[in-house]
CSV table of C-alpha atoms and ligand atoms in Angstrom, one decimal:
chain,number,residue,atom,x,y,z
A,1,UNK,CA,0.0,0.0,0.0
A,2,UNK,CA,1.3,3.3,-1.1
A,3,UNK,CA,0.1,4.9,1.7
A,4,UNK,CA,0.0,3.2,5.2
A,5,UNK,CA,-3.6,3.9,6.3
A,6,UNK,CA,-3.7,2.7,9.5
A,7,UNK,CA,-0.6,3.6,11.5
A,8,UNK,CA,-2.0,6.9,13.1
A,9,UNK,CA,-5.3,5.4,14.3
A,10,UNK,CA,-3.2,3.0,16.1
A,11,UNK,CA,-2.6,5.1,19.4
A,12,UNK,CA,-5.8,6.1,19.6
A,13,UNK,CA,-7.1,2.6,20.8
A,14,UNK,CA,-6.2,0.7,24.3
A,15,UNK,CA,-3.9,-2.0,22.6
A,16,UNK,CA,-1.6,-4.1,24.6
A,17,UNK,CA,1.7,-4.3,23.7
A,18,UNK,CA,4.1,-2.9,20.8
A,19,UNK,CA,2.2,-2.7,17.1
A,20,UNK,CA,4.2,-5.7,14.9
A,21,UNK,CA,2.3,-6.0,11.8
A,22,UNK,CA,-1.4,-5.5,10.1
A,23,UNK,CA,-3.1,-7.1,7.2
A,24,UNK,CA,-5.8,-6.5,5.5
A,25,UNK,CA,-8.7,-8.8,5.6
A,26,UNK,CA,-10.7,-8.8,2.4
A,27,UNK,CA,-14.0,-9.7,3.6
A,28,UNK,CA,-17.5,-8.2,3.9
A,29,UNK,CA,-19.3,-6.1,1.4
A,30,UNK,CA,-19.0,-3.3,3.4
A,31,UNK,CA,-16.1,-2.1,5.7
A,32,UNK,CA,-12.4,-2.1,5.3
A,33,UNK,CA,-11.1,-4.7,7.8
A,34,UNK,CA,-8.1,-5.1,9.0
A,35,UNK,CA,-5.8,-7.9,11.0
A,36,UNK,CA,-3.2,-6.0,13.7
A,37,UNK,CA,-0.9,-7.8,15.6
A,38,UNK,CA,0.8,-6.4,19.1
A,39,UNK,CA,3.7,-8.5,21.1
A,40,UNK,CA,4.4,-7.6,24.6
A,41,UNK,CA,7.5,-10.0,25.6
A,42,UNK,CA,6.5,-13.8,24.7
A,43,UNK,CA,2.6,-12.8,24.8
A,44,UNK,CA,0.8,-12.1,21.3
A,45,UNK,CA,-2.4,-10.0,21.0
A,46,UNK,CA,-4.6,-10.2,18.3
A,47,UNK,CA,-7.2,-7.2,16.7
A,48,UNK,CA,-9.3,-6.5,14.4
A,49,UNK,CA,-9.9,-3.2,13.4
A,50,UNK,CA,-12.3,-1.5,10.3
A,51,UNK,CA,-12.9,1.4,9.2
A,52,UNK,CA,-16.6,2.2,8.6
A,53,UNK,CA,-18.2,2.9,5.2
A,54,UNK,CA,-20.6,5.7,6.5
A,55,UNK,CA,-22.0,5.6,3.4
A,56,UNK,CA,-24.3,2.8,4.1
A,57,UNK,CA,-23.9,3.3,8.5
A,58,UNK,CA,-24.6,7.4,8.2
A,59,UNK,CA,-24.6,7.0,12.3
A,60,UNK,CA,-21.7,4.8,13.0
A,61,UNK,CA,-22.2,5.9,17.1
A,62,UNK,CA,-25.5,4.8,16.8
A,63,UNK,CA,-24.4,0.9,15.2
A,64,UNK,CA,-21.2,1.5,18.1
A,65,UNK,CA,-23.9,1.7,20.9
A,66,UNK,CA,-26.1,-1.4,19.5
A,67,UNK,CA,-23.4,-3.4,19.5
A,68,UNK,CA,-21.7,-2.1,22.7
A,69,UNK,CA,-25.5,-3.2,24.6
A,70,UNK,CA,-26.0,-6.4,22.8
A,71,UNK,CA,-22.8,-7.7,23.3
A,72,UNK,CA,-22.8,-6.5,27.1
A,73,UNK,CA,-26.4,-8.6,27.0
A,74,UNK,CA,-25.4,-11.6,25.1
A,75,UNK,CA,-22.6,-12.1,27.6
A,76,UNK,CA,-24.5,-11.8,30.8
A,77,UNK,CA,-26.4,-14.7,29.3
A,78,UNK,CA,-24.1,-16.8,27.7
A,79,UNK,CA,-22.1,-16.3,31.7
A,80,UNK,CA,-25.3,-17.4,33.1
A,81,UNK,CA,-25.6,-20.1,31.1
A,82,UNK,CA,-22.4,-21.7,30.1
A,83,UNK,CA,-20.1,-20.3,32.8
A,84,UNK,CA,-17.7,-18.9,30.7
A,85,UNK,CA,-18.3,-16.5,27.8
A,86,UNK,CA,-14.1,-16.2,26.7
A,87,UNK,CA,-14.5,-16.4,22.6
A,88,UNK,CA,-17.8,-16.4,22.6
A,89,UNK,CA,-19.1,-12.7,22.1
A,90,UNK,CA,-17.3,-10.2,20.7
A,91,UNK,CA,-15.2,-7.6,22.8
A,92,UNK,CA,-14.6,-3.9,22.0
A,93,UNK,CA,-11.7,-2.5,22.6
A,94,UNK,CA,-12.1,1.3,23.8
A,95,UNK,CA,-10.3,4.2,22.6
A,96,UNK,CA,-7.9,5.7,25.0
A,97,UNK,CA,-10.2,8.0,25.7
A,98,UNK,CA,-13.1,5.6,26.5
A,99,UNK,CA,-14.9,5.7,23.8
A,100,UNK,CA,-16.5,2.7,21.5
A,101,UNK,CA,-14.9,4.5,18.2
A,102,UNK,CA,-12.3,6.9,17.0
A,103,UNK,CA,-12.9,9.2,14.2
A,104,UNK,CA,-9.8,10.7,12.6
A,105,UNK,CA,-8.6,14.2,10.6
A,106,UNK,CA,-10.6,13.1,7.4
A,107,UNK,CA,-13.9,12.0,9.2
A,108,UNK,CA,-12.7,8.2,8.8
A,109,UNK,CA,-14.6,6.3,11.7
A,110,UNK,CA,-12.6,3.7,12.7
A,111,UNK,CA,-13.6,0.5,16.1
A,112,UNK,CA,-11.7,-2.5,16.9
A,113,UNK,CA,-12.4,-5.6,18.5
A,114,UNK,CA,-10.4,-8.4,20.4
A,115,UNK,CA,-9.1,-10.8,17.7
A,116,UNK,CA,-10.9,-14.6,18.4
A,117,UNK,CA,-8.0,-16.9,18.2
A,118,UNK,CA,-8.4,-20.6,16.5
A,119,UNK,CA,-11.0,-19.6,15.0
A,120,UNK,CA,-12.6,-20.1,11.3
A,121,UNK,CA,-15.3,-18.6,9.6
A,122,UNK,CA,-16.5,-20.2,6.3
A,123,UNK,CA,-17.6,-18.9,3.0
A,124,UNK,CA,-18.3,-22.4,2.0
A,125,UNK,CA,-19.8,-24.7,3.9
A,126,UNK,CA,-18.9,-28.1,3.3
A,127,UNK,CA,-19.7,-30.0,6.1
A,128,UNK,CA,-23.5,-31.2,7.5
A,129,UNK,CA,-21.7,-31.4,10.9
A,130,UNK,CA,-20.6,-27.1,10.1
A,131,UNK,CA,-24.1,-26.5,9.0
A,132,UNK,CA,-25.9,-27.3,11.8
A,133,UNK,CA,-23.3,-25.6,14.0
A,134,UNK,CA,-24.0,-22.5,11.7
A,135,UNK,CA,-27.7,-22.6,12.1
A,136,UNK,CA,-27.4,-23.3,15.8
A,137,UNK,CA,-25.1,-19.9,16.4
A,138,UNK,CA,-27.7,-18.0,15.2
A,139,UNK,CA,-30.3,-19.5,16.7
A,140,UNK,CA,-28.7,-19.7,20.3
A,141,UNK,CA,-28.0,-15.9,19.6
A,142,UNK,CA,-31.6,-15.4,18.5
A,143,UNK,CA,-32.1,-17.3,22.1
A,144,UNK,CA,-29.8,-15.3,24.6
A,145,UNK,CA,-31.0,-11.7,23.2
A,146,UNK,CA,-35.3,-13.2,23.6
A,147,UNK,CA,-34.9,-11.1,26.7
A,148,UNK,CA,-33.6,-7.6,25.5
A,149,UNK,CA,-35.9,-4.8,25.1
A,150,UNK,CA,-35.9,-4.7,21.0
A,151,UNK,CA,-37.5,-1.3,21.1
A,152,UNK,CA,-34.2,0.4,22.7
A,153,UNK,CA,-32.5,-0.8,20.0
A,154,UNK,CA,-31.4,2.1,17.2
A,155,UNK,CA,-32.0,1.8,13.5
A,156,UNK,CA,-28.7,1.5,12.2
A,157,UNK,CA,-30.6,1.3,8.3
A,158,UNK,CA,-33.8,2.1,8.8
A,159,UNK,CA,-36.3,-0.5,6.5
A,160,UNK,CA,-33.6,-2.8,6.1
A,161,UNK,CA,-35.6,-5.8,5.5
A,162,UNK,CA,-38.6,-3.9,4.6
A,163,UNK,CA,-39.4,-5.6,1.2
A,164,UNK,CA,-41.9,-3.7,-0.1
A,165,UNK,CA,-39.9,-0.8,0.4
A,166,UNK,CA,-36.7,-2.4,-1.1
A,167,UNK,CA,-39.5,-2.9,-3.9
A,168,UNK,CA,-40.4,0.6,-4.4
A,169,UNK,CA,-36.5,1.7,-4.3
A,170,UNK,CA,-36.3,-1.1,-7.1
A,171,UNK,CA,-39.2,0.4,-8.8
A,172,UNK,CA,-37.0,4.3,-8.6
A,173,UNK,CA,-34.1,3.0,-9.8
A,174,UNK,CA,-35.6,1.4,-12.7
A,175,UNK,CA,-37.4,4.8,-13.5
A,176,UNK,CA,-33.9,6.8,-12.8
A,177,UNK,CA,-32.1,4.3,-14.8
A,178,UNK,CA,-28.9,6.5,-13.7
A,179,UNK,CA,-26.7,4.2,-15.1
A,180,UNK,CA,-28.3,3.4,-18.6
A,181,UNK,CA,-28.3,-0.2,-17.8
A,182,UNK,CA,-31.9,-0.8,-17.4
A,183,UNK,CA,-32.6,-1.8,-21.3
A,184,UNK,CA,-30.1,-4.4,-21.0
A,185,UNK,CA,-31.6,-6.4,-18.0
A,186,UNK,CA,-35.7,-6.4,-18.9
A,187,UNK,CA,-35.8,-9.7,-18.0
A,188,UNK,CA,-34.6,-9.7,-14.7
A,189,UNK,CA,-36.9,-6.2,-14.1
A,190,UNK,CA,-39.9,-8.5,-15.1
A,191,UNK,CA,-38.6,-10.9,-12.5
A,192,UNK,CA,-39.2,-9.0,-9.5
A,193,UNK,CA,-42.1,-7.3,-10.8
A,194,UNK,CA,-43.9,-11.2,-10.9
A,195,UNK,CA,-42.9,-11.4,-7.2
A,196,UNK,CA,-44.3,-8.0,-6.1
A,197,UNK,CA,-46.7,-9.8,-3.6
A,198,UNK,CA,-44.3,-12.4,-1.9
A,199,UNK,CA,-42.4,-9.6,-1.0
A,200,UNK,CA,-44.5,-8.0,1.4
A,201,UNK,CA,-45.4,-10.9,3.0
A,202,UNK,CA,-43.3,-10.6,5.9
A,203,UNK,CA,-43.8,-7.3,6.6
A,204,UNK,CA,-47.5,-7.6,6.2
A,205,UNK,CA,-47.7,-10.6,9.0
A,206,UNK,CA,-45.1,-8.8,11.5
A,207,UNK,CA,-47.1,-5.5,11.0
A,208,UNK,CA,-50.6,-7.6,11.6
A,209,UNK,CA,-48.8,-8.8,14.4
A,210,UNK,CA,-49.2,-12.4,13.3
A,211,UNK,CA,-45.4,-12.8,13.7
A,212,UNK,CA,-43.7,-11.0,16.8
A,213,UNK,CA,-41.0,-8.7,16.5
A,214,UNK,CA,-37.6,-10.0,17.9
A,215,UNK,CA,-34.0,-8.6,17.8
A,216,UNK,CA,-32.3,-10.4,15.1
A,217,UNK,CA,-29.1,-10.3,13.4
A,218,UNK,CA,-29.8,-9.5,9.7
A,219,UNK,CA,-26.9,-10.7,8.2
A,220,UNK,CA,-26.5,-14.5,8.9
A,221,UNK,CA,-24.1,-15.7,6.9
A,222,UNK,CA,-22.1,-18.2,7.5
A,223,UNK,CA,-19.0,-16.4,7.4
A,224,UNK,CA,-20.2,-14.2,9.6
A,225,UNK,CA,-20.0,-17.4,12.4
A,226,UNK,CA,-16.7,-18.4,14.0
A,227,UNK,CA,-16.4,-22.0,14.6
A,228,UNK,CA,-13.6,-23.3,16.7
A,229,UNK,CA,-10.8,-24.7,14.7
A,230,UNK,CA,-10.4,-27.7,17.2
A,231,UNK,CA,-13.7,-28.3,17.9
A,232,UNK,CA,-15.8,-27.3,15.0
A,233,UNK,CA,-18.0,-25.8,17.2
A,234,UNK,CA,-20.0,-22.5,16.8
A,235,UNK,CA,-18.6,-20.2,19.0
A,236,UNK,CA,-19.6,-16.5,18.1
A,237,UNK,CA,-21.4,-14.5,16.0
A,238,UNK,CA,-19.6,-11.7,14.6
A,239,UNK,CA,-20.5,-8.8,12.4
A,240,UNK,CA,-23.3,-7.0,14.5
A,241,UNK,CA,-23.9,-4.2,12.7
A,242,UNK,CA,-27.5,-4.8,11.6
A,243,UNK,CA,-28.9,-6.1,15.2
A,244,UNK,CA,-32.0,-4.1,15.1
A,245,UNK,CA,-35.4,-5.0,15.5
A,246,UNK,CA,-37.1,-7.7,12.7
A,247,UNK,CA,-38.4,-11.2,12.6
A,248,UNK,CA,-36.9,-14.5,12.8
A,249,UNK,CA,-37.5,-15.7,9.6
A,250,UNK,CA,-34.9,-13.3,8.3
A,251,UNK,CA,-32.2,-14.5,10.2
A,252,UNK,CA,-33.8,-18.0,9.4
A,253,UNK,CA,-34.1,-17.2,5.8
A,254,UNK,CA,-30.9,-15.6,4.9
A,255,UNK,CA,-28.7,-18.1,6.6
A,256,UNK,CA,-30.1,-20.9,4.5
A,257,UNK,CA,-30.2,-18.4,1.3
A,258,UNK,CA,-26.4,-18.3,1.9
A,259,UNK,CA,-25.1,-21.4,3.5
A,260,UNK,CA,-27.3,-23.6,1.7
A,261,UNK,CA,-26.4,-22.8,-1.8
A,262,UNK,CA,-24.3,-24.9,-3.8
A,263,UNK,CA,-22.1,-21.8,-5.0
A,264,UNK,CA,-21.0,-18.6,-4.4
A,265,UNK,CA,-23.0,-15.4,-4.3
A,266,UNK,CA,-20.9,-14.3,-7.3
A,267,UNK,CA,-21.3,-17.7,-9.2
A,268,UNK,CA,-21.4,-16.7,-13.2
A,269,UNK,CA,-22.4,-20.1,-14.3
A,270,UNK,CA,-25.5,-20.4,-13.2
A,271,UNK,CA,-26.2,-24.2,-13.7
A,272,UNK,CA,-23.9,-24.8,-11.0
A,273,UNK,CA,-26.9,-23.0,-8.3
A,274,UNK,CA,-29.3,-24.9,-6.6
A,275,UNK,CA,-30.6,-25.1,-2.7
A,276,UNK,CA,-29.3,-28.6,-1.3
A,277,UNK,CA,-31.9,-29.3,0.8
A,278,UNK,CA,-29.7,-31.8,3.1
A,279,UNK,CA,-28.1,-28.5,4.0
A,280,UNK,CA,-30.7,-26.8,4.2
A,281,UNK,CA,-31.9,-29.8,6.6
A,282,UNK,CA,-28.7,-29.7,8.3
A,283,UNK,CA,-28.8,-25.6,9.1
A,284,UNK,CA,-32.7,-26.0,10.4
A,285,UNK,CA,-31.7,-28.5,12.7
A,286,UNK,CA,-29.6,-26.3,14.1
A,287,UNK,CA,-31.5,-23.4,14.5
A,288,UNK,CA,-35.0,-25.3,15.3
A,289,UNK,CA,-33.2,-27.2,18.4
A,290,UNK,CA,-31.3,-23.4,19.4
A,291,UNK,CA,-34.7,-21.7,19.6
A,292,UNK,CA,-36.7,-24.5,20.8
A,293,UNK,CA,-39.5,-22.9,22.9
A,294,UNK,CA,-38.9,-19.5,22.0
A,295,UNK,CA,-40.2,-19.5,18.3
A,296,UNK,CA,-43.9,-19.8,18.0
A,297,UNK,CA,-45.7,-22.4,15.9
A,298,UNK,CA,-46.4,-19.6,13.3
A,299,UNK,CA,-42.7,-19.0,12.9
A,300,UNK,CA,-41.6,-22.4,12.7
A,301,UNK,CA,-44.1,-23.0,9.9
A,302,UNK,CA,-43.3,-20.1,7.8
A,303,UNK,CA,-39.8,-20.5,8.1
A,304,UNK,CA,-39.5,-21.7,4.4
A,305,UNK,CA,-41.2,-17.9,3.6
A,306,UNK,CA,-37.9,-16.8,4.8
A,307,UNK,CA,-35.9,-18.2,2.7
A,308,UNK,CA,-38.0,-16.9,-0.4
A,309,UNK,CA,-38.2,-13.7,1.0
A,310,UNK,CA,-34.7,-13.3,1.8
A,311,UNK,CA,-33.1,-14.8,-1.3
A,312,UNK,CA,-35.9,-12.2,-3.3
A,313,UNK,CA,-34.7,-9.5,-1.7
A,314,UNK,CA,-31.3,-9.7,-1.9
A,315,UNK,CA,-31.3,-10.7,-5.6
A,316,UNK,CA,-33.7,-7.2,-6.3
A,317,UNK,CA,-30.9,-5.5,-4.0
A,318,UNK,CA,-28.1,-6.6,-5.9
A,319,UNK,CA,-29.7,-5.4,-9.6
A,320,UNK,CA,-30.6,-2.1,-7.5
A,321,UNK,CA,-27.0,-1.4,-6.9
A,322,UNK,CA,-26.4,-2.4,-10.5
A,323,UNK,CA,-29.5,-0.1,-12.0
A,324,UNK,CA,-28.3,2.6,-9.8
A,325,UNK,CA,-24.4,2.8,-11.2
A,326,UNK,CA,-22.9,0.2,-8.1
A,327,UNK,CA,-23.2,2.5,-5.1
A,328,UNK,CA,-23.6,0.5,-2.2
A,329,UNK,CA,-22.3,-3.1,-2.3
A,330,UNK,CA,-18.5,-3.1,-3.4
A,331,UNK,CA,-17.9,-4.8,-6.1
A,332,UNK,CA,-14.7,-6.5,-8.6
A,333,UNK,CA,-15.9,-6.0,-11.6
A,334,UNK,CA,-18.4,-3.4,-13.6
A,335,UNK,CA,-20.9,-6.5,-13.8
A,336,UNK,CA,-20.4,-7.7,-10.1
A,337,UNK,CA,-23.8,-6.6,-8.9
A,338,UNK,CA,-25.3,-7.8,-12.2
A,339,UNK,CA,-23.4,-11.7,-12.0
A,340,UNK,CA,-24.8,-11.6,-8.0
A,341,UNK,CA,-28.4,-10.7,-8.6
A,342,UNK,CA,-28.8,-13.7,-11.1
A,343,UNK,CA,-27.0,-16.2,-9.3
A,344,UNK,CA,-29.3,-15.0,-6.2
A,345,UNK,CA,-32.7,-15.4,-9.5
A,346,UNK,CA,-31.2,-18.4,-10.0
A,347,UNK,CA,-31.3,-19.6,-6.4
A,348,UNK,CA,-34.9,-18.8,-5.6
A,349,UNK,CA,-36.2,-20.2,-8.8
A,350,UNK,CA,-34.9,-23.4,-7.2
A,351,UNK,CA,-36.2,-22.7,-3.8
A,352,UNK,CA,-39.2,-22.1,-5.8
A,353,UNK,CA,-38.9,-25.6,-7.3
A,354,UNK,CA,-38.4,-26.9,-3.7
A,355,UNK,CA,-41.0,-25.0,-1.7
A,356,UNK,CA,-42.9,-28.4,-0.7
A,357,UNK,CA,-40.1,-30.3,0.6
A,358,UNK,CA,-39.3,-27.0,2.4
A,359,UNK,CA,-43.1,-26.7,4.0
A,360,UNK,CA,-43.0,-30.7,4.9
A,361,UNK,CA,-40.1,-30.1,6.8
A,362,UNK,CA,-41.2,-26.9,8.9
A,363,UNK,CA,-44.3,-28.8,9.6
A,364,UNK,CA,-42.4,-31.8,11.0
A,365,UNK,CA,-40.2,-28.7,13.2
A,366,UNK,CA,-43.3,-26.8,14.2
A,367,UNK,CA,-45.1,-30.5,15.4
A,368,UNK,CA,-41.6,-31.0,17.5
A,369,UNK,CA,-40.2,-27.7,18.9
A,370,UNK,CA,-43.8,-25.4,18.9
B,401,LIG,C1,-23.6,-7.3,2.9
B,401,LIG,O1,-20.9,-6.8,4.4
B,401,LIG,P1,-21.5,-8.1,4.4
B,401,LIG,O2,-20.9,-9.1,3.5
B,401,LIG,O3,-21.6,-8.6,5.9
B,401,LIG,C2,-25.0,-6.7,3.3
B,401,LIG,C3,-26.0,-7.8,3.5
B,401,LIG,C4,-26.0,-8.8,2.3
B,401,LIG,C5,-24.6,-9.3,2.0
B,401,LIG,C6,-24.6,-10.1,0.8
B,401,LIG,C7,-25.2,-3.8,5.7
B,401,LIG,O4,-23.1,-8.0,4.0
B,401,LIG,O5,-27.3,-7.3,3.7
B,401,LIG,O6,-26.9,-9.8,2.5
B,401,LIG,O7,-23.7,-8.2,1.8
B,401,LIG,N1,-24.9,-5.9,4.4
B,401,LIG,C8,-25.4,-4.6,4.5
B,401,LIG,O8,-23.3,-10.7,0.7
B,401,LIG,O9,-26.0,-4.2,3.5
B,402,LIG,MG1,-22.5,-7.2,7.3
């Protein structure tokens, strides 16, 4: 790097030890991430620090105080419950002038957490044994924050699972058409304008009430789970910035959306997508067992819903980005956004295809765990 972009934030955090090296961790959509290492004497400490894109967090303090609660929260239960909570919830590390964030000279806002040591998060899951640990972190997270008082809880992005609203801001970009690709991807436009209705399904049944409102991740992918390299056990759930308010079946939804695909988001050939439904199996068992008692019968039966509604959205988020000239998501190429919202068609036409196998199986889950 030309420019070393992270040696004058370092003294403005409470690191142990003397600064040895950094790397840069390319992952995320988002943020810019980055590995540090400190040594004091024999003893290593590991952090990871990122600088926020404020362009999609406007109010990083805001996201900084959300995660500062629900971590506090998620520990006092995982203590209660499991005795020790060491790797299993993520730890800020303060500025040195107590704060949960630094901002520097050109308005870069910049946090760091404790580095989680033999620890792995996967892109791919290969494993049924890794599955079900995936869809039991977030379900066991979904568990130990049942208690906390969603309400308190800021908007970090405010309608960011609202559907129908990620519909209409489909609709304006089509209209807009800011980058003059709109002409060139009709068929996919038609796509989302078949599935208006599905859409809003979610919101309609959590604003009815017939769903309740829980505080959920919003971003359950399975890379955004640490397993333990020796164990293969979940440990923690990382990447809290979209805690809000929302319903289960997101969390639900978009875990299997990701996890339970046979390829990558970015997957260009797109024979090679399909749901495989024994991890999809796999991930539900998981979760189901995780939450047993706390989801209602209505959840566990329209779990499936999540998955269409999740994969939907994403896929209409993705051609969004691409309609609006690739402002949000980064991407590696000028038709990144384009490749991702058909692999994420491609995907949902299959879930589509599978939607009874899907029901059968949340029916069998509601009659055990409801
Ligand atoms: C973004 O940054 P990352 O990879 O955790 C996005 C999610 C998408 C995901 C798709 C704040 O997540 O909503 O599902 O990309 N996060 C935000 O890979 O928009
Ligand atoms: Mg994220």
């Amino acid at each position: 790097m030309p420019h070393d972009p992270i040696r004058s934030i370092l003294t403005h955090f409470r690191f142990r030890g003397e600064f040895v090296s950094f790397r840069e961790l390319n992952s995320g959509n988002i943020h810019r991430t980055f590995y540090l290492l400190f040594r004091d004497g024999a003893r290593e400490y590991g952090y990871t620090l990122q600088r926020f894109n404020t362009y999609v967090f406007p109010d990083p303090l805001g996201v900084m105080r959300n995660i500062s609660h629900v971590t506090q929260h998620l520990k006092k239960n995982i203590l209660l419950h499991e005795k020790r909570a060491d790797r299993q919830v993520l730890e800020l590390v303060q500025t040195v002038s107590g704060e949960v964030m630094h901002t520097d000279e050109a308005g870069g806002v910049w946090r760091a957490y404790e580095y989680i040591t033999d620890a792995v998060a996967l892109d791919r899951v290969d494993s049924l044994e890794q599955m079900e640990e995936v869809g039991r972190a977030f379900g066991r997270f979904q568990r130990y924050l049942a208690d906390f008082p969603a309400e308190s809880l800021f908007e970090s992005i405010p309608d960011f699972h609202h559907t129908a609203k990620r519909f209409d801001a489909f609709l304006r970009a089509k209209e807009e058409d800011r980058a003059g690709r709109a002409g060139q991807v009709r068929e996919e436009i038609g796509f989302f304008l078949e599935r208006r209705d599905v859409m809003g399904e979610i919101v309609r049944l959590l604003e009815k009430k017939e769903l309740p409102l829980r505080v959920t991740h919003n971003d359950t992918k399975s890379n955004n789970v640490l397993l333990d390299v020796k164990t293969g056990k979940a440990l923690c759930v990382i990447d809290l910035d979209t805690v809000m308010p929302g319903s289960s079946l997101y969390d639900y939804g978009d875990g299997v959306r990701f996890a339970a695909s046979t390829a990558r988001e970015d997957e260009e050939d797109v024979s090679l997508i399909s749901l495989d439904m024994q991890k999809a199996g796999a991930f539900t068992r998981g979760f189901v067992s995780e939450t047993a008692g706390i989801l209602s019968e209505g959840e566990l039966l329209r779990l499936p819903l999540g998955i269409k509604v999740m994969t939907c959205e994403l896929a209409m988020r993705f051609l969004t980005d691409y309609l609006n000239g690739d402002l949000y998501f980064k991407i590696s190429s000028p038709e990144h956004n384009l490749i991702r919202a058909r692999a994420q068609i491609a995907l949902l036409k299959d879930v589509e295809r599978k939607e009874e196998a899907l029901s059968d199986m949340a029916a069998r889950d509601a009659a055990r765990y409801a």
